[in-house]
mmCIF file of C-alpha atoms in Angstrom:
data_model
loop_
_atom_site.group_PDB
_atom_site.id
_atom_site.type_symbol
_atom_site.label_atom_id
_atom_site.label_comp_id
_atom_site.label_asym_id
_atom_site.label_seq_id
_atom_site.Cartn_x
_atom_site.Cartn_y
_atom_site.Cartn_z
ATOM 1 C CA MET A 1 27.584 -50.891 21.907
ATOM 2 C CA VAL A 2 27.426 -48.518 24.936
ATOM 3 C CA LEU A 3 27.596 -50.886 27.933
ATOM 4 C CA GLU A 4 25.163 -49.521 30.958
ATOM 5 C CA THR A 5 25.054 -51.348 34.256
ATOM 6 C CA ALA A 6 22.283 -49.222 35.338
ATOM 7 C CA VAL A 7 20.008 -51.120 33.458
ATOM 8 C CA GLY A 8 19.080 -54.588 32.596
ATOM 9 C CA PRO A 9 17.339 -55.081 29.445
ATOM 10 C CA SER A 10 19.835 -54.340 25.850
ATOM 11 C CA ALA A 11 18.598 -52.507 23.093
ATOM 12 C CA LEU A 12 19.265 -52.223 19.372
ATOM 13 C CA TYR A 13 18.923 -48.459 17.727
ATOM 14 C CA ARG A 14 16.589 -48.536 14.442
ATOM 15 C CA ASP A 15 19.225 -47.425 12.170
ATOM 16 C CA ALA A 16 21.559 -50.743 12.739
ATOM 17 C CA ALA A 17 18.569 -52.780 12.696
ATOM 18 C CA ARG A 18 17.624 -51.659 9.339
ATOM 19 C CA ASP A 19 21.635 -51.750 8.417
ATOM 20 C CA PHE A 20 21.785 -55.048 9.182
ATOM 21 C CA ASN A 21 18.461 -55.615 7.832
ATOM 22 C CA LEU A 22 17.224 -57.206 10.969
ATOM 23 C CA ARG A 23 13.408 -57.755 11.499
ATOM 24 C CA ALA A 24 11.327 -55.952 13.549
ATOM 25 C CA MET A 25 8.852 -58.107 15.669
ATOM 26 C CA PRO A 26 6.236 -57.170 18.455
ATOM 27 C CA LEU A 27 6.526 -57.229 21.932
ATOM 28 C CA PRO A 28 3.348 -59.340 23.382
ATOM 29 C CA ALA A 29 0.526 -57.385 23.760
ATOM 30 C CA SER A 30 0.647 -57.891 27.134
ATOM 31 C CA SER A 31 3.727 -56.510 27.596
ATOM 32 C CA ARG A 32 4.885 -52.493 29.286
ATOM 33 C CA VAL A 33 8.483 -51.816 28.646
ATOM 34 C CA MET A 34 9.568 -48.123 28.681
ATOM 35 C CA ALA A 35 13.377 -46.770 28.123
ATOM 36 C CA GLY A 36 12.752 -43.796 30.405
ATOM 37 C CA SER A 37 10.096 -41.996 28.581
ATOM 38 C CA GLN A 38 9.598 -43.912 25.431
ATOM 39 C CA PRO A 39 7.759 -46.613 25.413
ATOM 40 C CA ILE A 40 9.549 -49.757 23.654
ATOM 41 C CA ALA A 41 7.135 -52.105 21.336
ATOM 42 C CA GLU A 42 9.235 -54.405 19.313
ATOM 43 C CA TYR A 43 12.310 -55.988 19.186
ATOM 44 C CA VAL A 44 14.586 -58.372 17.314
ATOM 45 C CA ASN A 45 16.376 -61.340 17.401
ATOM 46 C CA ILE A 46 20.311 -61.623 16.897
ATOM 47 C CA ARG A 47 21.008 -65.170 16.407
ATOM 48 C CA GLU A 48 24.490 -64.498 16.638
ATOM 49 C CA LEU A 49 26.560 -61.738 18.735
ATOM 50 C CA THR A 50 30.269 -61.733 19.969
ATOM 51 C CA ILE A 51 31.592 -59.427 22.419
ATOM 52 C CA LYS A 52 35.719 -60.170 22.965
ATOM 53 C CA ASP A 53 35.911 -64.037 23.312
ATOM 54 C CA TYR A 54 32.240 -65.270 23.922
ATOM 55 C CA LYS A 55 29.569 -65.957 21.478
ATOM 56 C CA PHE A 56 25.831 -65.265 22.120
ATOM 57 C CA PHE A 57 23.114 -67.054 20.638
ATOM 58 C CA ASP A 58 19.900 -66.130 19.863
ATOM 59 C CA THR A 59 19.595 -62.744 21.639
ATOM 60 C CA TYR A 60 16.621 -60.471 22.302
ATOM 61 C CA LEU A 61 17.497 -56.957 21.985
ATOM 62 C CA LEU A 62 15.075 -54.002 22.266
ATOM 63 C CA LEU A 63 14.406 -52.135 19.771
ATOM 64 C CA ARG A 64 14.603 -48.446 20.562
ATOM 65 C CA ASP A 65 14.664 -45.639 18.589
ATOM 66 C CA THR A 66 17.960 -44.034 17.233
ATOM 67 C CA PRO A 67 19.330 -41.132 19.461
ATOM 68 C CA VAL A 68 19.474 -37.392 18.211
ATOM 69 C CA LEU A 69 23.011 -37.819 19.610
ATOM 70 C CA ARG A 70 23.928 -40.264 18.425
ATOM 71 C CA SER A 71 27.540 -40.809 16.604
ATOM 72 C CA ASP A 72 28.589 -40.578 12.825
ATOM 73 C CA PRO A 73 26.742 -44.014 11.627
ATOM 74 C CA THR A 74 30.012 -43.715 8.796
ATOM 75 C CA ALA A 75 32.408 -44.029 12.113
ATOM 76 C CA ALA A 76 34.998 -46.740 11.686
ATOM 77 C CA ARG A 77 33.186 -47.973 15.409
ATOM 78 C CA PRO A 78 29.521 -46.489 15.459
ATOM 79 C CA ILE A 79 27.151 -46.524 18.465
ATOM 80 C CA VAL A 80 24.463 -49.450 17.743
ATOM 81 C CA GLY A 81 22.659 -49.627 21.359
ATOM 82 C CA ILE A 82 22.666 -50.741 24.533
ATOM 83 C CA ALA A 83 24.074 -53.241 26.440
ATOM 84 C CA GLY A 84 22.273 -53.757 29.265
ATOM 85 C CA MET A 85 23.184 -56.422 32.537
ATOM 86 C CA SER A 86 20.694 -58.727 31.029
ATOM 87 C CA LEU A 87 22.873 -59.713 28.179
ATOM 88 C CA PHE A 88 25.671 -60.783 30.889
ATOM 89 C CA ASP A 89 23.264 -63.078 33.052
ATOM 90 C CA LYS A 90 25.511 -66.304 32.161
ATOM 91 C CA VAL A 91 28.932 -64.650 32.696
ATOM 92 C CA ASP A 92 31.030 -62.453 34.723
ATOM 93 C CA LEU A 93 32.071 -59.084 34.095
ATOM 94 C CA GLU A 94 35.690 -57.444 34.570
ATOM 95 C CA LEU A 95 36.030 -54.179 34.491
ATOM 96 C CA ASN A 96 39.009 -51.407 34.355
ATOM 97 C CA LEU A 97 37.432 -48.387 32.796
ATOM 98 C CA ALA A 98 40.722 -46.384 33.120
ATOM 99 C CA LYS A 99 41.989 -48.297 30.161
ATOM 100 C CA SER A 100 38.649 -48.315 28.686
ATOM 101 C CA ASN A 101 38.724 -52.166 29.262
ATOM 102 C CA VAL A 102 35.990 -54.474 29.831
ATOM 103 C CA SER A 103 36.333 -58.432 30.223
ATOM 104 C CA LEU A 104 33.958 -61.632 30.362
ATOM 105 C CA TYR A 105 34.405 -64.639 32.297
ATOM 106 C CA SER A 106 33.174 -68.101 33.436
ATOM 107 C CA GLN A 107 30.904 -68.441 36.087
ATOM 108 C CA LYS A 108 32.368 -71.562 37.173
ATOM 109 C CA HIS A 109 34.955 -70.531 39.135
ATOM 110 C CA CYS A 110 35.247 -70.528 43.318
ATOM 111 C CA ARG A 111 33.442 -68.140 45.398
ATOM 112 C CA GLY A 112 35.987 -65.145 45.914
ATOM 113 C CA ASN A 113 38.690 -66.697 43.293
ATOM 114 C CA VAL A 114 37.928 -63.854 40.514
ATOM 115 C CA VAL A 115 40.573 -60.969 41.799
ATOM 116 C CA THR A 116 43.817 -61.954 39.897
ATOM 117 C CA TRP A 117 45.150 -58.652 39.798
ATOM 118 C CA SER A 118 45.905 -57.495 43.129
ATOM 119 C CA LYS A 119 45.740 -59.544 46.568
ATOM 120 C CA ASP A 120 44.090 -56.692 48.520
ATOM 121 C CA TYR A 121 40.586 -56.189 47.539
ATOM 122 C CA HIS A 122 37.512 -55.550 48.731
ATOM 123 C CA SER A 123 33.804 -56.915 48.288
ATOM 124 C CA LEU A 124 30.399 -55.749 48.269
ATOM 125 C CA ALA A 125 27.307 -57.844 48.500
ATOM 126 C CA MET A 126 24.232 -57.259 45.548
ATOM 127 C CA THR A 127 21.085 -57.425 44.622
ATOM 128 C CA ARG A 128 20.025 -57.783 40.868
ATOM 129 C CA SER A 129 16.817 -55.555 40.826
ATOM 130 C CA ALA A 130 13.959 -58.179 38.828
ATOM 131 C CA TYR A 131 12.331 -54.963 37.279
ATOM 132 C CA VAL A 132 15.249 -52.581 36.342
ATOM 133 C CA GLY A 133 17.555 -55.229 36.292
ATOM 134 C CA ASN A 134 20.372 -53.185 37.915
ATOM 135 C CA GLU A 135 22.986 -54.257 40.690
ATOM 136 C CA ILE A 136 22.293 -52.703 44.158
ATOM 137 C CA PHE A 137 24.755 -52.919 47.310
ATOM 138 C CA THR A 138 25.645 -50.530 49.885
ATOM 139 C CA MET A 139 28.186 -47.436 50.210
ATOM 140 C CA ALA A 140 27.930 -44.724 52.078
ATOM 141 C CA LEU A 141 28.469 -40.944 51.425
ATOM 142 C CA ASP A 142 29.495 -38.925 53.866
ATOM 143 C CA GLY A 143 28.530 -41.396 56.204
ATOM 144 C CA GLN A 144 25.322 -42.525 55.684
ATOM 145 C CA ASN A 145 24.407 -45.775 54.295
ATOM 146 C CA LEU A 146 22.558 -45.522 51.116
ATOM 147 C CA ASP A 147 21.595 -48.187 47.909
ATOM 148 C CA THR A 148 23.833 -47.592 45.492
ATOM 149 C CA THR A 149 24.214 -48.949 41.347
ATOM 150 C CA LEU A 150 26.477 -48.447 39.171
ATOM 151 C CA SER A 151 26.196 -46.304 35.363
ATOM 152 C CA THR A 152 28.880 -46.992 32.904
ATOM 153 C CA ALA A 153 26.946 -44.699 30.856
ATOM 154 C CA SER A 154 26.938 -41.593 33.055
ATOM 155 C CA THR A 155 29.876 -39.199 33.724
ATOM 156 C CA PHE A 156 29.297 -37.917 36.647
ATOM 157 C CA SER A 157 27.940 -39.600 40.275
ATOM 158 C CA GLY A 158 23.957 -38.898 41.246
ATOM 159 C CA LEU A 159 22.674 -38.380 43.936
ATOM 160 C CA HIS A 160 18.226 -37.710 43.916
ATOM 161 C CA SER A 161 17.451 -34.388 45.427
ATOM 162 C CA ASP A 162 15.156 -35.888 47.821
ATOM 163 C CA ALA A 163 17.378 -38.149 49.403
ATOM 164 C CA ALA A 164 19.954 -35.303 49.722
ATOM 165 C CA LYS A 165 17.445 -32.522 51.817
ATOM 166 C CA THR A 166 16.037 -36.036 53.824
ATOM 167 C CA LEU A 167 20.049 -37.174 55.046
ATOM 168 C CA PHE A 168 22.353 -33.791 54.725
ATOM 169 C CA GLY A 169 19.353 -30.926 54.515
ATOM 170 C CA LEU A 170 20.765 -29.813 51.618
ATOM 171 C CA ASP A 171 18.990 -28.621 48.537
ATOM 172 C CA GLU A 172 20.219 -26.586 45.600
ATOM 173 C CA HIS A 173 20.287 -23.086 47.759
ATOM 174 C CA SER A 174 22.483 -24.966 50.013
ATOM 175 C CA PRO A 175 26.203 -23.099 50.533
ATOM 176 C CA ASP A 176 28.164 -26.493 49.995
ATOM 177 C CA VAL A 177 26.161 -26.854 46.887
ATOM 178 C CA VAL A 178 28.243 -25.986 43.711
ATOM 179 C CA THR A 179 26.126 -24.596 40.665
ATOM 180 C CA GLU A 180 27.124 -24.689 37.387
ATOM 181 C CA SER A 181 25.784 -23.147 33.580
ATOM 182 C CA ASP A 182 25.923 -23.949 30.030
ATOM 183 C CA LEU A 183 27.587 -21.224 28.327
ATOM 184 C CA GLY A 184 24.508 -19.867 27.543
ATOM 185 C CA GLY A 185 24.048 -19.206 31.151
ATOM 186 C CA LYS A 186 21.550 -21.926 30.966
ATOM 187 C CA ASN A 187 21.266 -25.252 31.979
ATOM 188 C CA PRO A 188 22.056 -24.999 35.382
ATOM 189 C CA THR A 189 23.695 -28.468 37.120
ATOM 190 C CA HIS A 190 24.188 -28.478 40.995
ATOM 191 C CA TYR A 191 26.998 -30.348 42.383
ATOM 192 C CA LEU A 192 28.287 -31.782 45.717
ATOM 193 C CA THR A 193 31.391 -32.684 47.155
ATOM 194 C CA MET A 194 31.251 -35.810 49.719
ATOM 195 C CA ASP A 195 33.093 -38.908 50.666
ATOM 196 C CA LEU A 196 32.395 -42.442 50.038
ATOM 197 C CA SER A 197 32.724 -45.401 51.455
ATOM 198 C CA SER A 198 32.917 -48.823 52.471
ATOM 199 C CA PRO A 199 34.301 -51.234 55.389
ATOM 200 C CA GLY A 200 38.152 -50.599 54.421
ATOM 201 C CA PHE A 201 37.860 -47.858 51.460
ATOM 202 C CA THR A 202 37.188 -44.024 51.334
ATOM 203 C CA MET A 203 37.366 -42.291 48.114
ATOM 204 C CA GLN A 204 37.277 -38.372 49.001
ATOM 205 C CA ASN A 205 35.885 -35.488 47.350
ATOM 206 C CA VAL A 206 33.817 -37.008 45.158
ATOM 207 C CA ARG A 207 31.719 -34.600 43.156
ATOM 208 C CA VAL A 208 28.348 -35.601 43.048
ATOM 209 C CA GLN A 209 25.512 -34.428 40.864
ATOM 210 C CA LEU A 210 21.891 -33.552 42.268
ATOM 211 C CA ARG A 211 19.730 -34.433 40.387
ATOM 212 C CA GLY A 212 16.146 -35.026 40.420
ATOM 213 C CA GLU A 213 13.533 -36.375 42.924
ATOM 214 C CA ALA A 214 12.959 -40.003 42.160
ATOM 215 C CA PRO A 215 10.019 -41.180 40.278
ATOM 216 C CA VAL A 216 6.304 -40.432 41.899
ATOM 217 C CA GLY A 217 5.431 -43.025 44.175
ATOM 218 C CA CYS A 218 8.932 -44.011 45.513
ATOM 219 C CA LYS A 219 8.983 -43.391 49.337
ATOM 220 C CA PHE A 220 12.399 -42.688 50.897
ATOM 221 C CA GLY A 221 13.781 -44.027 54.326
ATOM 222 C CA THR A 222 15.638 -46.697 55.195
ATOM 223 C CA ALA A 223 15.897 -50.069 54.107
ATOM 224 C CA PRO A 224 15.700 -52.444 57.358
ATOM 225 C CA ALA A 225 16.771 -55.517 54.732
ATOM 226 C CA ASN A 226 20.466 -53.707 55.098
ATOM 227 C CA GLY A 227 20.122 -50.696 57.083
ATOM 228 C CA ALA A 228 20.888 -48.564 54.293
ATOM 229 C CA ALA A 229 18.575 -45.744 53.150
ATOM 230 C CA GLY A 230 16.502 -46.404 50.021
ATOM 231 C CA TYR A 231 13.186 -46.120 48.509
ATOM 232 C CA SER A 232 10.244 -48.664 48.653
ATOM 233 C CA GLY A 233 7.042 -48.768 46.241
ATOM 234 C CA CYS A 234 9.834 -48.234 42.741
ATOM 235 C CA GLU A 235 11.592 -51.494 42.863
ATOM 236 C CA GLY A 236 15.047 -50.799 41.302
ATOM 237 C CA ILE A 237 15.130 -46.768 41.958
ATOM 238 C CA VAL A 238 18.032 -46.178 44.177
ATOM 239 C CA PRO A 239 18.935 -42.724 45.839
ATOM 240 C CA LEU A 240 23.057 -43.116 44.565
ATOM 241 C CA THR A 241 24.405 -43.564 41.428
ATOM 242 C CA LEU A 242 28.241 -44.068 40.797
ATOM 243 C CA GLY A 243 29.241 -42.645 37.394
ATOM 244 C CA LEU A 244 32.373 -42.728 35.728
ATOM 245 C CA SER A 245 34.269 -40.194 37.979
ATOM 246 C CA VAL A 246 34.166 -42.967 40.421
ATOM 247 C CA LEU A 247 34.629 -45.759 38.599
ATOM 248 C CA LYS A 248 37.647 -45.056 36.228
ATOM 249 C CA HIS A 249 39.301 -44.853 39.598
ATOM 250 C CA LEU A 250 38.439 -48.681 40.484
ATOM 251 C CA HIS A 251 39.272 -52.105 39.216
ATOM 252 C CA LEU A 252 35.764 -53.970 39.303
ATOM 253 C CA TYR A 253 34.618 -57.268 39.033
ATOM 254 C CA LEU A 254 31.144 -58.718 39.230
ATOM 255 C CA ALA A 255 30.265 -61.989 39.643
ATOM 256 C CA THR A 256 27.030 -62.426 38.726
ATOM 257 C CA ARG A 257 25.962 -65.675 39.665
ATOM 258 C CA ASP A 258 27.572 -65.275 43.473
ATOM 259 C CA ASN A 259 26.212 -61.657 43.664
ATOM 260 C CA ILE A 260 29.254 -59.838 44.978
ATOM 261 C CA LEU A 261 30.862 -56.647 43.560
ATOM 262 C CA TYR A 262 34.646 -57.209 44.355
ATOM 263 C CA PHE A 263 36.677 -53.958 43.509
ATOM 264 C CA THR A 264 40.502 -52.393 44.140
ATOM 265 C CA SER A 265 41.744 -48.919 44.130
ATOM 266 C CA SER A 266 44.620 -47.404 43.052
ATOM 267 C CA ASN A 267 45.569 -47.134 47.175
ATOM 268 C CA SER A 268 44.016 -50.342 49.223
ATOM 269 C CA GLY A 269 42.822 -47.706 51.968
ATOM 270 C CA THR A 270 42.121 -43.944 50.472
ATOM 271 C CA VAL A 271 41.741 -42.286 47.252
ATOM 272 C CA GLU A 272 41.727 -38.767 47.734
ATOM 273 C CA LEU A 273 40.831 -36.701 44.936
ATOM 274 C CA PRO A 274 41.433 -33.313 44.145
ATOM 275 C CA MET A 275 39.222 -30.704 45.078
ATOM 276 C CA PRO A 276 36.614 -29.890 42.218
ATOM 277 C CA VAL A 277 37.575 -26.423 41.047
ATOM 278 C CA GLN A 278 34.516 -24.008 41.549
ATOM 279 C CA GLN A 279 33.368 -21.924 38.393
#
């Protein structure tokens, strides 16, 4: 399964459910579950699911259509679904993605006594989104505090275009924005190079993808609770998402009961990434 920390519900692909002889059951008629633009109407029950040394019993997974780009089902480790954050409600997660390592731990520990690999670390308070299920915390881009989340299934970090325009006056036509297209000269993608920071920590030259505006109904502004810029009217949607291009330079521990994100970097203060090469 693919770990995706930016969503709450976990899901199994239909091909995998058929391979495992699992029976699809309908969601209650009152439920309205979406995966992007895809409505979800069924789920399956996994009696026993093992991840590392942890066993999860009677786990309910949404049933999703198998994506066209799913890995070869005959491969030794085919992708069978998505592991979202709701699966880990009762355990903590340690992510060392530079080494492709995910570890699970009991939540029964003293507050703060979890970073075993370093004496120096940073910590941020997290809030679990009740609707989307992602963890939200505050980080700054070029000095501007933003509601932020993690996405272990995204290659690049992303900033919604309405936030970029409001906070930095930038759009896809700005001189500081780099545009790249595919081999056919189509599907342009726009990137910014910015500094990411939190108290005591800075990562320089972060490549941030300029993404579309937030969904209709999202109102961008400053959240009074934490002083960070974010959205109202669309719970769980945040302006900034950190992808693997950033996360692989960090060692993270998500204390899901205490709602604290602990992390370290290759340098205790400042991480300077190479400047992106313009195509």
